[in-house]
mmCIF file of N, CA and C and ligand atoms in Angstrom:
data_model
loop_
_atom_site.group_PDB
_atom_site.id
_atom_site.type_symbol
_atom_site.label_atom_id
_atom_site.label_comp_id
_atom_site.label_asym_id
_atom_site.label_seq_id
_atom_site.Cartn_x
_atom_site.Cartn_y
_atom_site.Cartn_z
ATOM 1 N N UNK O 1 84.488 81.356 72.460
ATOM 2 C CA UNK O 1 84.875 80.681 71.281
ATOM 3 C C UNK O 1 86.120 79.879 70.960
ATOM 4 N N UNK O 2 86.553 78.876 70.477
ATOM 5 C CA UNK O 2 87.733 78.154 70.550
ATOM 6 C C UNK O 2 88.648 79.219 69.198
ATOM 7 N N UNK O 3 90.076 79.179 69.221
ATOM 8 C CA UNK O 3 90.596 80.036 68.328
ATOM 9 C C UNK O 3 90.259 78.779 66.986
ATOM 10 N N UNK O 4 90.119 79.451 65.744
ATOM 11 C CA UNK O 4 90.397 78.808 64.508
ATOM 12 C C UNK O 4 90.310 79.409 63.376
ATOM 13 N N UNK O 5 91.105 78.758 62.304
ATOM 14 C CA UNK O 5 90.865 79.297 61.023
ATOM 15 C C UNK O 5 90.480 78.460 60.041
ATOM 16 N N UNK O 6 90.083 78.973 59.147
ATOM 17 C CA UNK O 6 89.806 78.183 57.983
ATOM 18 C C UNK O 6 90.171 78.659 56.814
ATOM 19 N N UNK O 7 90.845 77.827 55.832
ATOM 20 C CA UNK O 7 90.965 78.056 54.210
ATOM 21 C C UNK O 7 90.716 77.182 53.008
ATOM 22 N N UNK O 8 90.389 77.755 52.059
ATOM 23 C CA UNK O 8 90.322 76.475 51.033
ATOM 24 C C UNK O 8 91.466 77.588 49.853
ATOM 25 N N UNK O 9 91.725 76.530 49.023
ATOM 26 C CA UNK O 9 92.820 76.534 48.079
ATOM 27 C C UNK O 9 92.826 75.174 47.100
ATOM 28 N N UNK O 10 93.123 75.682 45.472
ATOM 29 C CA UNK O 10 93.105 74.647 44.997
ATOM 30 C C UNK O 10 94.175 74.022 44.975
ATOM 31 N N UNK O 11 93.617 72.500 44.290
ATOM 32 C CA UNK O 11 94.504 71.496 44.705
ATOM 33 C C UNK O 11 95.980 71.457 43.997
ATOM 34 N N UNK O 12 96.450 72.508 44.260
ATOM 35 C CA UNK O 12 97.487 72.602 43.353
ATOM 36 C C UNK O 12 99.203 72.358 44.313
ATOM 37 N N UNK O 13 100.268 72.200 43.958
ATOM 38 C CA UNK O 13 101.142 71.463 44.920
ATOM 39 C C UNK O 13 101.861 72.264 45.499
ATOM 40 N N UNK O 14 102.002 73.845 44.792
ATOM 41 C CA UNK O 14 103.053 74.697 45.510
ATOM 42 C C UNK O 14 102.553 75.135 46.844
ATOM 43 N N UNK O 15 100.506 74.752 46.993
ATOM 44 C CA UNK O 15 99.743 75.434 48.354
ATOM 45 C C UNK O 15 100.161 74.167 49.503
ATOM 46 N N UNK O 16 100.842 73.166 49.161
ATOM 47 C CA UNK O 16 101.465 72.329 50.454
ATOM 48 C C UNK O 16 102.349 73.047 51.351
ATOM 49 N N UNK O 17 102.971 73.430 50.692
ATOM 50 C CA UNK O 17 104.026 74.349 51.623
ATOM 51 C C UNK O 17 103.800 75.447 52.334
ATOM 52 N N UNK O 18 102.490 76.079 51.851
ATOM 53 C CA UNK O 18 101.939 76.983 52.366
ATOM 54 C C UNK O 18 101.090 76.844 53.414
ATOM 55 N N UNK O 19 100.232 75.983 52.974
ATOM 56 C CA UNK O 19 99.521 75.147 54.173
ATOM 57 C C UNK O 19 99.932 74.690 55.534
ATOM 58 N N UNK O 20 101.096 74.200 55.277
ATOM 59 C CA UNK O 20 101.945 73.779 56.124
ATOM 60 C C UNK O 20 102.548 74.825 57.219
ATOM 61 N N UNK O 21 103.055 75.993 56.295
ATOM 62 C CA UNK O 21 103.634 77.025 57.179
ATOM 63 C C UNK O 21 102.465 77.776 58.078
ATOM 64 N N UNK O 22 101.216 77.875 57.119
ATOM 65 C CA UNK O 22 100.108 78.529 57.591
ATOM 66 C C UNK O 22 99.867 77.879 59.376
ATOM 67 N N UNK O 23 99.427 76.286 59.146
ATOM 68 C CA UNK O 23 99.502 75.457 60.316
ATOM 69 C C UNK O 23 100.177 75.754 61.247
ATOM 70 N N UNK O 24 101.760 75.759 61.340
ATOM 71 C CA UNK O 24 102.795 76.116 61.896
ATOM 72 C C UNK O 24 102.761 77.564 62.604
ATOM 73 N N UNK O 25 102.079 78.413 61.924
ATOM 74 C CA UNK O 25 101.986 79.616 62.374
ATOM 75 C C UNK O 25 100.838 79.958 63.088
ATOM 76 N N UNK O 26 100.122 79.184 63.059
ATOM 77 C CA UNK O 26 98.709 79.288 63.921
ATOM 78 C C UNK O 26 99.076 78.506 65.080
ATOM 79 N N UNK O 27 99.637 77.553 65.398
ATOM 80 C CA UNK O 27 99.760 76.678 66.223
ATOM 81 C C UNK O 27 100.825 77.616 67.683
ATOM 82 N N UNK O 28 101.951 78.629 66.802
ATOM 83 C CA UNK O 28 102.350 79.197 67.639
ATOM 84 C C UNK O 28 101.889 79.451 69.011
ATOM 85 N N UNK O 29 100.617 79.884 69.138
ATOM 86 C CA UNK O 29 99.726 80.380 70.263
ATOM 87 C C UNK O 29 99.864 79.322 71.056
ATOM 88 N N UNK O 30 100.249 77.914 70.835
ATOM 89 C CA UNK O 30 100.354 77.186 71.751
ATOM 90 C C UNK O 30 101.714 76.471 72.285
ATOM 91 N N UNK O 31 102.609 77.672 72.151
ATOM 92 C CA UNK O 31 103.990 77.401 72.605
ATOM 93 C C UNK O 31 104.751 76.014 72.433
ATOM 94 N N UNK O 32 104.577 75.753 71.068
ATOM 95 C CA UNK O 32 104.618 74.366 71.041
ATOM 96 C C UNK O 32 106.248 73.881 70.904
ATOM 97 N N UNK O 33 106.876 72.794 71.301
ATOM 98 C CA UNK O 33 108.515 72.409 70.992
ATOM 99 C C UNK O 33 108.611 72.827 69.859
ATOM 100 N N UNK O 34 109.688 72.514 69.337
ATOM 101 C CA UNK O 34 110.431 72.469 67.611
ATOM 102 C C UNK O 34 110.252 71.587 67.112
ATOM 103 N N UNK O 35 110.546 70.386 67.870
ATOM 104 C CA UNK O 35 109.795 68.713 67.515
ATOM 105 C C UNK O 35 108.489 68.746 67.232
ATOM 106 N N UNK O 36 107.625 69.634 68.039
ATOM 107 C CA UNK O 36 106.133 69.369 68.276
ATOM 108 C C UNK O 36 105.650 70.233 66.834
ATOM 109 N N UNK O 37 105.833 71.304 66.578
ATOM 110 C CA UNK O 37 106.111 72.128 65.314
ATOM 111 C C UNK O 37 106.093 70.944 64.310
ATOM 112 N N UNK O 38 107.135 70.696 64.184
ATOM 113 C CA UNK O 38 107.660 70.197 63.159
ATOM 114 C C UNK O 38 107.159 68.454 62.956
ATOM 115 N N UNK O 39 106.626 67.948 63.942
ATOM 116 C CA UNK O 39 105.686 66.889 63.875
ATOM 117 C C UNK O 39 104.099 67.265 63.387
ATOM 118 N N UNK O 40 103.692 68.641 63.471
ATOM 119 C CA UNK O 40 102.248 68.923 62.736
ATOM 120 C C UNK O 40 102.897 69.240 61.349
ATOM 121 N N UNK O 41 103.824 69.827 60.697
ATOM 122 C CA UNK O 41 104.022 70.274 59.610
ATOM 123 C C UNK O 41 104.322 69.299 58.935
ATOM 124 N N UNK O 42 104.943 67.818 58.881
ATOM 125 C CA UNK O 42 104.807 66.949 58.195
ATOM 126 C C UNK O 42 103.586 66.047 58.148
ATOM 127 N N UNK O 43 102.870 65.919 59.535
ATOM 128 C CA UNK O 43 101.357 65.661 58.919
ATOM 129 C C UNK O 43 100.579 66.232 58.310
ATOM 130 N N UNK O 44 100.320 67.735 58.277
ATOM 131 C CA UNK O 44 99.923 68.395 57.525
ATOM 132 C C UNK O 44 100.206 68.570 56.072
ATOM 133 N N UNK O 45 101.607 68.083 56.038
ATOM 134 C CA UNK O 45 102.143 68.025 54.430
ATOM 135 C C UNK O 45 101.958 66.905 53.781
ATOM 136 N N UNK O 46 101.471 65.727 54.641
ATOM 137 C CA UNK O 46 101.584 64.507 54.304
ATOM 138 C C UNK O 46 99.549 64.127 53.723
ATOM 139 N N UNK O 47 99.126 65.355 54.702
ATOM 140 C CA UNK O 47 97.656 64.920 54.060
ATOM 141 C C UNK O 47 96.792 65.881 52.730
ATOM 142 N N UNK O 48 97.722 67.348 52.899
ATOM 143 C CA UNK O 48 97.593 67.840 51.546
ATOM 144 C C UNK O 48 97.991 67.551 50.637
ATOM 145 N N UNK O 49 99.406 67.015 51.053
ATOM 146 C CA UNK O 49 99.892 66.015 49.657
ATOM 147 C C UNK O 49 98.624 65.129 49.122
ATOM 148 N N UNK O 50 98.305 64.529 49.857
ATOM 149 C CA UNK O 50 97.521 63.312 49.178
ATOM 150 C C UNK O 50 96.308 63.714 48.651
ATOM 151 N N UNK O 51 95.747 65.096 48.990
ATOM 152 C CA UNK O 51 94.867 65.642 48.284
ATOM 153 C C UNK O 51 95.272 66.294 47.066
ATOM 154 N N UNK O 52 96.416 66.801 46.771
ATOM 155 C CA UNK O 52 96.685 67.136 45.512
ATOM 156 C C UNK O 52 96.832 65.930 44.470
ATOM 157 N N UNK O 53 97.740 64.767 44.993
ATOM 158 C CA UNK O 53 98.022 64.054 44.508
ATOM 159 C C UNK O 53 96.915 63.038 44.047
ATOM 160 N N UNK O 54 96.492 62.560 44.737
ATOM 161 C CA UNK O 54 95.026 61.324 44.943
ATOM 162 C C UNK O 54 93.516 61.558 44.607
ATOM 163 N N UNK O 55 93.283 63.229 44.748
ATOM 164 C CA UNK O 55 91.862 63.631 45.161
ATOM 165 C C UNK O 55 90.989 63.778 43.851
ATOM 166 N N UNK O 56 92.024 64.053 43.034
ATOM 167 C CA UNK O 56 91.449 64.757 42.012
ATOM 168 C C UNK O 56 92.163 64.558 40.323
ATOM 169 N N UNK O 57 91.538 64.491 39.538
ATOM 170 C CA UNK O 57 92.315 63.806 37.997
ATOM 171 C C UNK O 57 92.992 65.587 37.621
ATOM 172 N N UNK O 58 93.440 65.616 36.295
ATOM 173 C CA UNK O 58 94.131 66.080 35.874
ATOM 174 C C UNK O 58 93.412 67.824 36.152
ATOM 175 N N UNK O 59 91.756 67.605 35.896
ATOM 176 C CA UNK O 59 91.111 69.526 36.435
ATOM 177 C C UNK O 59 91.810 69.900 37.362
ATOM 178 N N UNK O 60 91.960 68.985 38.471
ATOM 179 C CA UNK O 60 92.317 69.403 40.168
ATOM 180 C C UNK O 60 90.630 69.905 40.607
ATOM 181 N N UNK O 61 90.648 70.402 41.741
ATOM 182 C CA UNK O 61 89.590 70.695 42.651
ATOM 183 C C UNK O 61 90.275 71.533 43.976
ATOM 184 N N UNK O 62 89.112 71.553 44.824
ATOM 185 C CA UNK O 62 89.345 72.166 45.702
ATOM 186 C C UNK O 62 89.936 71.473 47.388
ATOM 187 N N UNK O 63 90.753 72.274 48.415
ATOM 188 C CA UNK O 63 91.312 71.332 49.221
ATOM 189 C C UNK O 63 91.154 72.378 50.502
ATOM 190 N N UNK O 64 90.229 72.254 51.258
ATOM 191 C CA UNK O 64 89.714 72.823 52.895
ATOM 192 C C UNK O 64 91.111 72.712 53.642
ATOM 193 N N UNK O 65 90.780 74.024 54.339
ATOM 194 C CA UNK O 65 91.998 73.345 55.979
ATOM 195 C C UNK O 65 91.390 74.090 56.975
ATOM 196 N N UNK O 66 91.118 73.376 57.906
ATOM 197 C CA UNK O 66 90.519 73.471 59.253
ATOM 198 C C UNK O 66 91.258 73.782 60.390
ATOM 199 N N UNK O 67 91.869 74.655 61.213
ATOM 200 C CA UNK O 67 92.335 74.341 62.235
ATOM 201 C C UNK O 67 92.179 74.797 63.628
ATOM 202 N N UNK O 68 92.207 74.300 64.874
ATOM 203 C CA UNK O 68 91.274 74.785 66.176
ATOM 204 C C UNK O 68 92.291 74.444 67.015
ATOM 205 N N UNK O 69 92.358 75.400 67.761
ATOM 206 C CA UNK O 69 93.188 75.045 69.147
ATOM 207 C C UNK O 69 92.226 74.954 70.325
ATOM 208 N N UNK O 70 92.330 73.907 71.190
ATOM 209 C CA UNK O 70 91.250 74.413 72.339
ATOM 210 C C UNK O 70 91.422 75.179 73.369
ATOM 211 N N UNK O 71 90.513 75.731 73.961
ATOM 212 C CA UNK O 71 90.590 76.496 75.207
ATOM 213 C C UNK O 71 91.889 76.861 75.806
ATOM 214 N N UNK O 72 92.571 75.372 76.057
ATOM 215 C CA UNK O 72 93.808 75.869 77.581
ATOM 216 C C UNK O 72 95.051 75.651 75.734
ATOM 217 N N UNK O 73 94.501 75.692 74.836
ATOM 218 C CA UNK O 73 95.747 75.782 73.905
ATOM 219 C C UNK O 73 96.841 74.637 74.044
ATOM 220 N N UNK O 74 96.024 73.655 74.069
ATOM 221 C CA UNK O 74 97.056 72.453 74.323
ATOM 222 C C UNK O 74 96.884 71.264 73.108
ATOM 223 N N UNK O 75 95.901 71.501 72.693
ATOM 224 C CA UNK O 75 95.269 70.441 71.670
ATOM 225 C C UNK O 75 94.912 71.163 70.424
ATOM 226 N N UNK O 76 95.836 70.562 69.359
ATOM 227 C CA UNK O 76 95.599 71.720 68.016
ATOM 228 C C UNK O 76 94.812 70.271 67.114
ATOM 229 N N UNK O 77 93.648 70.734 66.552
ATOM 230 C CA UNK O 77 92.863 69.725 65.872
ATOM 231 C C UNK O 77 93.000 70.559 63.844
ATOM 232 N N UNK O 78 93.222 69.429 62.997
ATOM 233 C CA UNK O 78 93.623 70.099 61.609
ATOM 234 C C UNK O 78 92.577 69.046 60.984
ATOM 235 N N UNK O 79 91.927 69.686 60.035
ATOM 236 C CA UNK O 79 90.803 69.234 59.068
ATOM 237 C C UNK O 79 91.667 69.667 57.698
ATOM 238 N N UNK O 80 91.871 68.423 56.958
ATOM 239 C CA UNK O 80 92.099 68.123 55.548
ATOM 240 C C UNK O 80 91.129 67.883 55.025
ATOM 241 N N UNK O 81 90.399 68.410 53.915
ATOM 242 C CA UNK O 81 89.613 67.909 53.047
ATOM 243 C C UNK O 81 89.175 67.994 51.443
ATOM 244 N N UNK O 82 89.006 67.205 51.166
ATOM 245 C CA UNK O 82 89.027 67.427 49.545
ATOM 246 C C UNK O 82 87.497 66.715 49.422
ATOM 247 N N UNK O 83 87.126 67.207 47.810
ATOM 248 C CA UNK O 83 86.101 66.792 46.957
ATOM 249 C C UNK O 83 86.104 66.069 46.280
ATOM 250 N N UNK O 84 86.958 65.111 46.199
ATOM 251 C CA UNK O 84 87.020 64.394 44.963
ATOM 252 C C UNK O 84 86.948 62.941 45.229
ATOM 253 N N UNK O 85 87.610 62.102 44.545
ATOM 254 C CA UNK O 85 87.106 60.531 44.364
ATOM 255 C C UNK O 85 87.074 59.959 45.661
ATOM 256 N N UNK O 86 87.546 60.202 46.683
ATOM 257 C CA UNK O 86 87.443 59.209 48.092
ATOM 258 C C UNK O 86 88.310 58.155 47.884
ATOM 259 N N UNK O 87 87.894 57.432 48.704
ATOM 260 C CA UNK O 87 88.908 56.160 49.228
ATOM 261 C C UNK O 87 87.907 54.966 49.396
ATOM 262 N N UNK O 88 87.924 54.190 48.686
ATOM 263 C CA UNK O 88 87.106 52.411 48.569
ATOM 264 C C UNK O 88 87.251 51.637 49.802
ATOM 265 N N UNK O 89 88.453 51.834 49.891
ATOM 266 C CA UNK O 89 88.666 51.121 51.572
ATOM 267 C C UNK O 89 89.761 51.684 52.697
ATOM 268 N N UNK O 90 89.302 52.447 53.631
ATOM 269 C CA UNK O 90 89.986 53.478 54.348
ATOM 270 C C UNK O 90 91.063 52.637 54.901
ATOM 271 N N UNK O 91 90.404 51.654 55.709
ATOM 272 C CA UNK O 91 91.381 50.930 56.290
ATOM 273 C C UNK O 91 92.671 50.156 55.952
ATOM 274 N N UNK O 92 92.415 49.576 54.255
ATOM 275 C CA UNK O 92 93.365 49.312 53.823
ATOM 276 C C UNK O 92 94.693 50.270 53.374
ATOM 277 N N UNK O 93 94.134 51.549 52.999
ATOM 278 C CA UNK O 93 94.557 52.556 52.642
ATOM 279 C C UNK O 93 95.743 53.505 53.673
ATOM 280 N N UNK O 94 95.461 52.686 54.645
ATOM 281 C CA UNK O 94 96.048 53.412 56.196
ATOM 282 C C UNK O 94 97.010 52.440 56.406
ATOM 283 N N UNK O 95 97.167 50.978 55.711
ATOM 284 C CA UNK O 95 97.998 50.126 55.773
ATOM 285 C C UNK O 95 99.354 50.744 55.438
ATOM 286 N N UNK O 96 100.494 50.572 56.026
ATOM 287 C CA UNK O 96 102.104 51.019 55.704
ATOM 288 C C UNK O 96 102.218 50.326 54.323
ATOM 289 N N UNK O 97 102.581 51.194 53.565
ATOM 290 C CA UNK O 97 103.494 51.052 52.220
ATOM 291 C C UNK O 97 102.184 50.614 51.001
ATOM 292 N N UNK O 98 100.778 50.796 51.337
ATOM 293 C CA UNK O 98 99.577 50.822 50.645
ATOM 294 C C UNK O 98 99.236 51.841 49.755
ATOM 295 N N UNK O 99 99.831 52.000 48.426
ATOM 296 C CA UNK O 99 99.437 52.946 47.489
ATOM 297 C C UNK O 99 98.836 52.727 46.279
ATOM 298 N N UNK O 100 98.044 53.236 45.611
ATOM 299 C CA UNK O 100 97.456 53.066 44.573
ATOM 300 C C UNK O 100 98.612 53.805 43.048
ATOM 301 N N UNK O 101 99.365 54.142 43.444
ATOM 302 C CA UNK O 101 100.320 55.189 42.704
ATOM 303 C C UNK O 101 101.694 54.549 42.628
ATOM 304 N N UNK O 102 101.930 53.133 42.929
ATOM 305 C CA UNK O 102 103.371 52.859 42.914
ATOM 306 C C UNK O 102 103.859 53.133 41.288
ATOM 307 N N UNK O 103 103.460 53.324 40.611
ATOM 308 C CA UNK O 103 104.349 53.923 39.340
ATOM 309 C C UNK O 103 104.866 55.373 39.256
ATOM 310 N N UNK O 104 104.309 56.137 40.518
ATOM 311 C CA UNK O 104 104.775 57.106 40.597
ATOM 312 C C UNK O 104 105.652 57.136 41.548
ATOM 313 N N UNK O 105 105.859 56.258 41.947
ATOM 314 C CA UNK O 105 107.381 56.145 43.339
ATOM 315 C C UNK O 105 106.533 56.733 44.520
ATOM 316 N N UNK O 106 105.259 56.415 44.752
ATOM 317 C CA UNK O 106 105.081 56.743 45.988
ATOM 318 C C UNK O 106 105.122 55.671 47.001
ATOM 319 N N UNK O 107 105.471 56.058 48.324
ATOM 320 C CA UNK O 107 105.655 55.241 49.294
ATOM 321 C C UNK O 107 104.648 54.314 49.953
ATOM 322 N N UNK O 108 103.747 54.833 50.007
ATOM 323 C CA UNK O 108 102.434 54.428 50.629
ATOM 324 C C UNK O 108 102.284 54.501 52.209
ATOM 325 N N UNK O 109 103.326 55.538 52.753
ATOM 326 C CA UNK O 109 103.352 55.755 53.837
ATOM 327 C C UNK O 109 102.605 56.775 54.515
ATOM 328 N N UNK O 110 102.174 57.735 53.812
ATOM 329 C CA UNK O 110 101.739 58.855 54.208
ATOM 330 C C UNK O 110 100.824 58.840 55.610
ATOM 331 N N UNK O 111 99.789 57.832 55.180
ATOM 332 C CA UNK O 111 98.852 58.158 56.402
ATOM 333 C C UNK O 111 99.408 57.391 57.888
ATOM 334 N N UNK O 112 100.555 56.521 57.471
ATOM 335 C CA UNK O 112 101.512 55.992 58.664
ATOM 336 C C UNK O 112 102.500 57.005 59.144
ATOM 337 N N UNK O 113 102.461 57.846 58.180
ATOM 338 C CA UNK O 113 103.287 59.125 59.325
ATOM 339 C C UNK O 113 102.409 59.694 59.562
ATOM 340 N N UNK O 114 101.354 60.405 59.203
ATOM 341 C CA UNK O 114 100.542 61.249 60.039
ATOM 342 C C UNK O 114 99.913 60.503 61.429
ATOM 343 N N UNK O 115 100.070 59.372 61.447
ATOM 344 C CA UNK O 115 99.644 58.551 62.189
ATOM 345 C C UNK O 115 100.647 58.682 63.907
ATOM 346 N N UNK O 116 101.887 58.591 63.133
ATOM 347 C CA UNK O 116 103.197 58.388 63.774
ATOM 348 C C UNK O 116 103.927 59.889 64.652
ATOM 349 N N UNK O 117 103.129 60.913 63.884
ATOM 350 C CA UNK O 117 103.501 62.444 64.070
ATOM 351 C C UNK O 117 102.456 62.810 64.912
ATOM 352 N N UNK O 118 101.313 62.538 64.923
ATOM 353 C CA UNK O 118 100.155 62.977 65.661
ATOM 354 C C UNK O 118 99.857 62.346 67.107
ATOM 355 N N UNK O 119 98.790 62.787 67.414
ATOM 356 C CA UNK O 119 98.307 61.757 68.587
ATOM 357 C C UNK O 119 96.989 61.176 68.341
ATOM 358 N N UNK O 120 96.020 61.675 66.974
ATOM 359 C CA UNK O 120 94.862 60.825 66.554
ATOM 360 C C UNK O 120 94.948 61.248 65.473
ATOM 361 N N UNK O 121 94.537 60.018 64.656
ATOM 362 C CA UNK O 121 94.413 60.235 62.809
ATOM 363 C C UNK O 121 92.690 60.201 62.713
ATOM 364 N N UNK O 122 91.892 60.646 62.114
ATOM 365 C CA UNK O 122 90.519 59.986 61.760
ATOM 366 C C UNK O 122 90.588 60.528 60.141
ATOM 367 N N UNK O 123 90.376 59.321 59.149
ATOM 368 C CA UNK O 123 89.873 59.469 58.095
ATOM 369 C C UNK O 123 88.532 58.865 57.692
ATOM 370 N N UNK O 124 87.950 60.122 57.024
ATOM 371 C CA UNK O 124 86.226 59.358 56.728
ATOM 372 C C UNK O 124 86.065 60.101 55.231
ATOM 373 N N UNK O 125 85.533 58.775 54.230
ATOM 374 C CA UNK O 125 86.020 58.959 52.955
ATOM 375 C C UNK O 125 84.747 58.512 52.077
ATOM 376 N N UNK O 126 84.289 59.123 51.299
ATOM 377 C CA UNK O 126 82.940 58.409 50.609
ATOM 378 C C UNK O 126 83.802 58.486 49.155
ATOM 379 N N UNK O 127 83.303 57.351 48.361
ATOM 380 C CA UNK O 127 83.681 57.598 47.114
ATOM 381 C C UNK O 127 82.837 58.394 45.898
ATOM 382 N N UNK O 128 83.436 59.051 45.108
ATOM 383 C CA UNK O 128 82.728 60.356 44.571
ATOM 384 C C UNK O 128 82.323 61.613 45.273
ATOM 385 N N UNK O 129 82.835 61.602 46.802
ATOM 386 C CA UNK O 129 82.467 63.069 47.308
ATOM 387 C C UNK O 129 83.811 62.951 47.826
ATOM 388 N N UNK O 130 84.761 62.300 48.135
ATOM 389 C CA UNK O 130 85.972 63.381 48.930
ATOM 390 C C UNK O 130 86.767 62.455 50.084
ATOM 391 N N UNK O 131 87.239 63.191 50.430
ATOM 392 C CA UNK O 131 87.945 62.728 51.935
ATOM 393 C C UNK O 131 88.295 63.805 52.840
ATOM 394 N N UNK O 132 88.138 63.498 54.586
ATOM 395 C CA UNK O 132 88.617 64.324 55.185
ATOM 396 C C UNK O 132 89.829 63.917 55.948
ATOM 397 N N UNK O 133 90.725 64.309 56.436
ATOM 398 C CA UNK O 133 91.400 64.012 57.464
ATOM 399 C C UNK O 133 91.605 64.707 58.367
ATOM 400 N N UNK O 134 91.368 63.835 59.838
ATOM 401 C CA UNK O 134 91.543 64.874 61.085
ATOM 402 C C UNK O 134 92.544 64.530 61.754
ATOM 403 N N UNK O 135 93.204 65.514 61.863
ATOM 404 C CA UNK O 135 94.404 65.141 63.015
ATOM 405 C C UNK O 135 94.426 65.981 64.217
ATOM 406 N N UNK O 136 95.262 65.251 65.353
ATOM 407 C CA UNK O 136 95.079 65.623 66.627
ATOM 408 C C UNK O 136 96.383 65.585 67.183
ATOM 409 N N UNK O 137 96.841 66.674 67.380
ATOM 410 C CA UNK O 137 98.333 66.974 68.399
ATOM 411 C C UNK O 137 97.882 68.132 69.531
ATOM 412 N N UNK O 138 98.157 66.772 70.822
ATOM 413 C CA UNK O 138 98.460 67.315 71.822
ATOM 414 C C UNK O 138 99.631 67.846 72.278
ATOM 415 N N UNK O 139 99.824 69.038 72.898
ATOM 416 C CA UNK O 139 101.390 69.353 73.018
ATOM 417 C C UNK O 139 101.957 69.416 74.588
ATOM 418 N N UNK O 140 103.187 69.365 74.933
ATOM 419 C CA UNK O 140 103.431 69.206 76.155
ATOM 420 C C UNK O 140 103.242 70.250 76.945
HETATM 421 N N1 ADP H 1 92.647 62.864 49.715
HETATM 422 C C1 ADP H 1 92.886 61.368 49.021
HETATM 423 N N2 ADP H 1 92.150 60.605 47.855
HETATM 424 C C2 ADP H 1 91.588 59.534 47.567
HETATM 425 N N3 ADP H 1 92.750 58.765 47.575
HETATM 426 C C3 ADP H 1 93.440 58.702 48.399
HETATM 427 C C4 ADP H 1 93.454 60.273 49.448
HETATM 428 N N4 ADP H 1 94.493 59.936 50.484
HETATM 429 C C5 ADP H 1 94.703 59.068 50.390
HETATM 430 N N5 ADP H 1 94.521 58.386 49.604
HETATM 431 C C6 ADP H 1 94.864 56.330 49.322
HETATM 432 O O1 ADP H 1 95.220 56.035 49.981
HETATM 433 C C7 ADP H 1 96.896 55.408 49.479
HETATM 434 C C8 ADP H 1 97.481 55.563 50.683
HETATM 435 O O2 ADP H 1 98.066 57.124 50.950
HETATM 436 P P1 ADP H 1 98.959 57.401 51.550
HETATM 437 O O3 ADP H 1 99.572 56.737 52.886
HETATM 438 O O4 ADP H 1 99.567 58.663 51.556
HETATM 439 O O5 ADP H 1 100.259 56.443 50.561
HETATM 440 P P2 ADP H 1 100.555 57.639 49.156
HETATM 441 O O6 ADP H 1 99.999 58.945 48.815
HETATM 442 O O7 ADP H 1 102.252 56.936 49.382
HETATM 443 O O8 ADP H 1 100.069 56.734 47.656
HETATM 444 C C9 ADP H 1 97.049 56.454 48.265
HETATM 445 O O9 ADP H 1 97.962 55.795 47.123
HETATM 446 C C10 ADP H 1 95.631 56.505 47.568
HETATM 447 O O10 ADP H 1 94.870 55.354 46.986
HETATM 448 MG MG1 MG H 2 100.664 60.076 50.228
#
């Protein structure tokens, strides 16, 4: 069985730092470079922040994180899932500078950053059910 871990946390902003650090600590078994580990932290941070900021209203909800390495310890796969409002048009949301929260000074660059700092990003979403962002990082 490939090594993995899963955790679930409330959609509280303070869990963003914990989530990115947990993934970074887990990824150490892959002996990543400092640059690679920073790329992973940046990507996880953007995905968790999106779940915190966009998925739920005032009442909040849950965010799940799953992290797995392949049997050769070369490929890290991280999935951040929420059970919130979902995204009506995923392709539009992935465009640079697209944001539905411009009034909060969001840059609309989150998905673009994830795509830039990882080797693959897959976003699946259903309105009213939630969003899952899967990121793959291949280590050198
Ligand atoms: N987990 C999510 N749940 C609901 N909507 C989301 C989620 N993640 C992203 N979005 C939507 O996609 C848009 C683009 O996200 P992103 O590129 O990170 O930019 P930003 O967060 O700065 O708005 C967001 O403005 C929001 O409308
Ligand atoms: Mg964002």
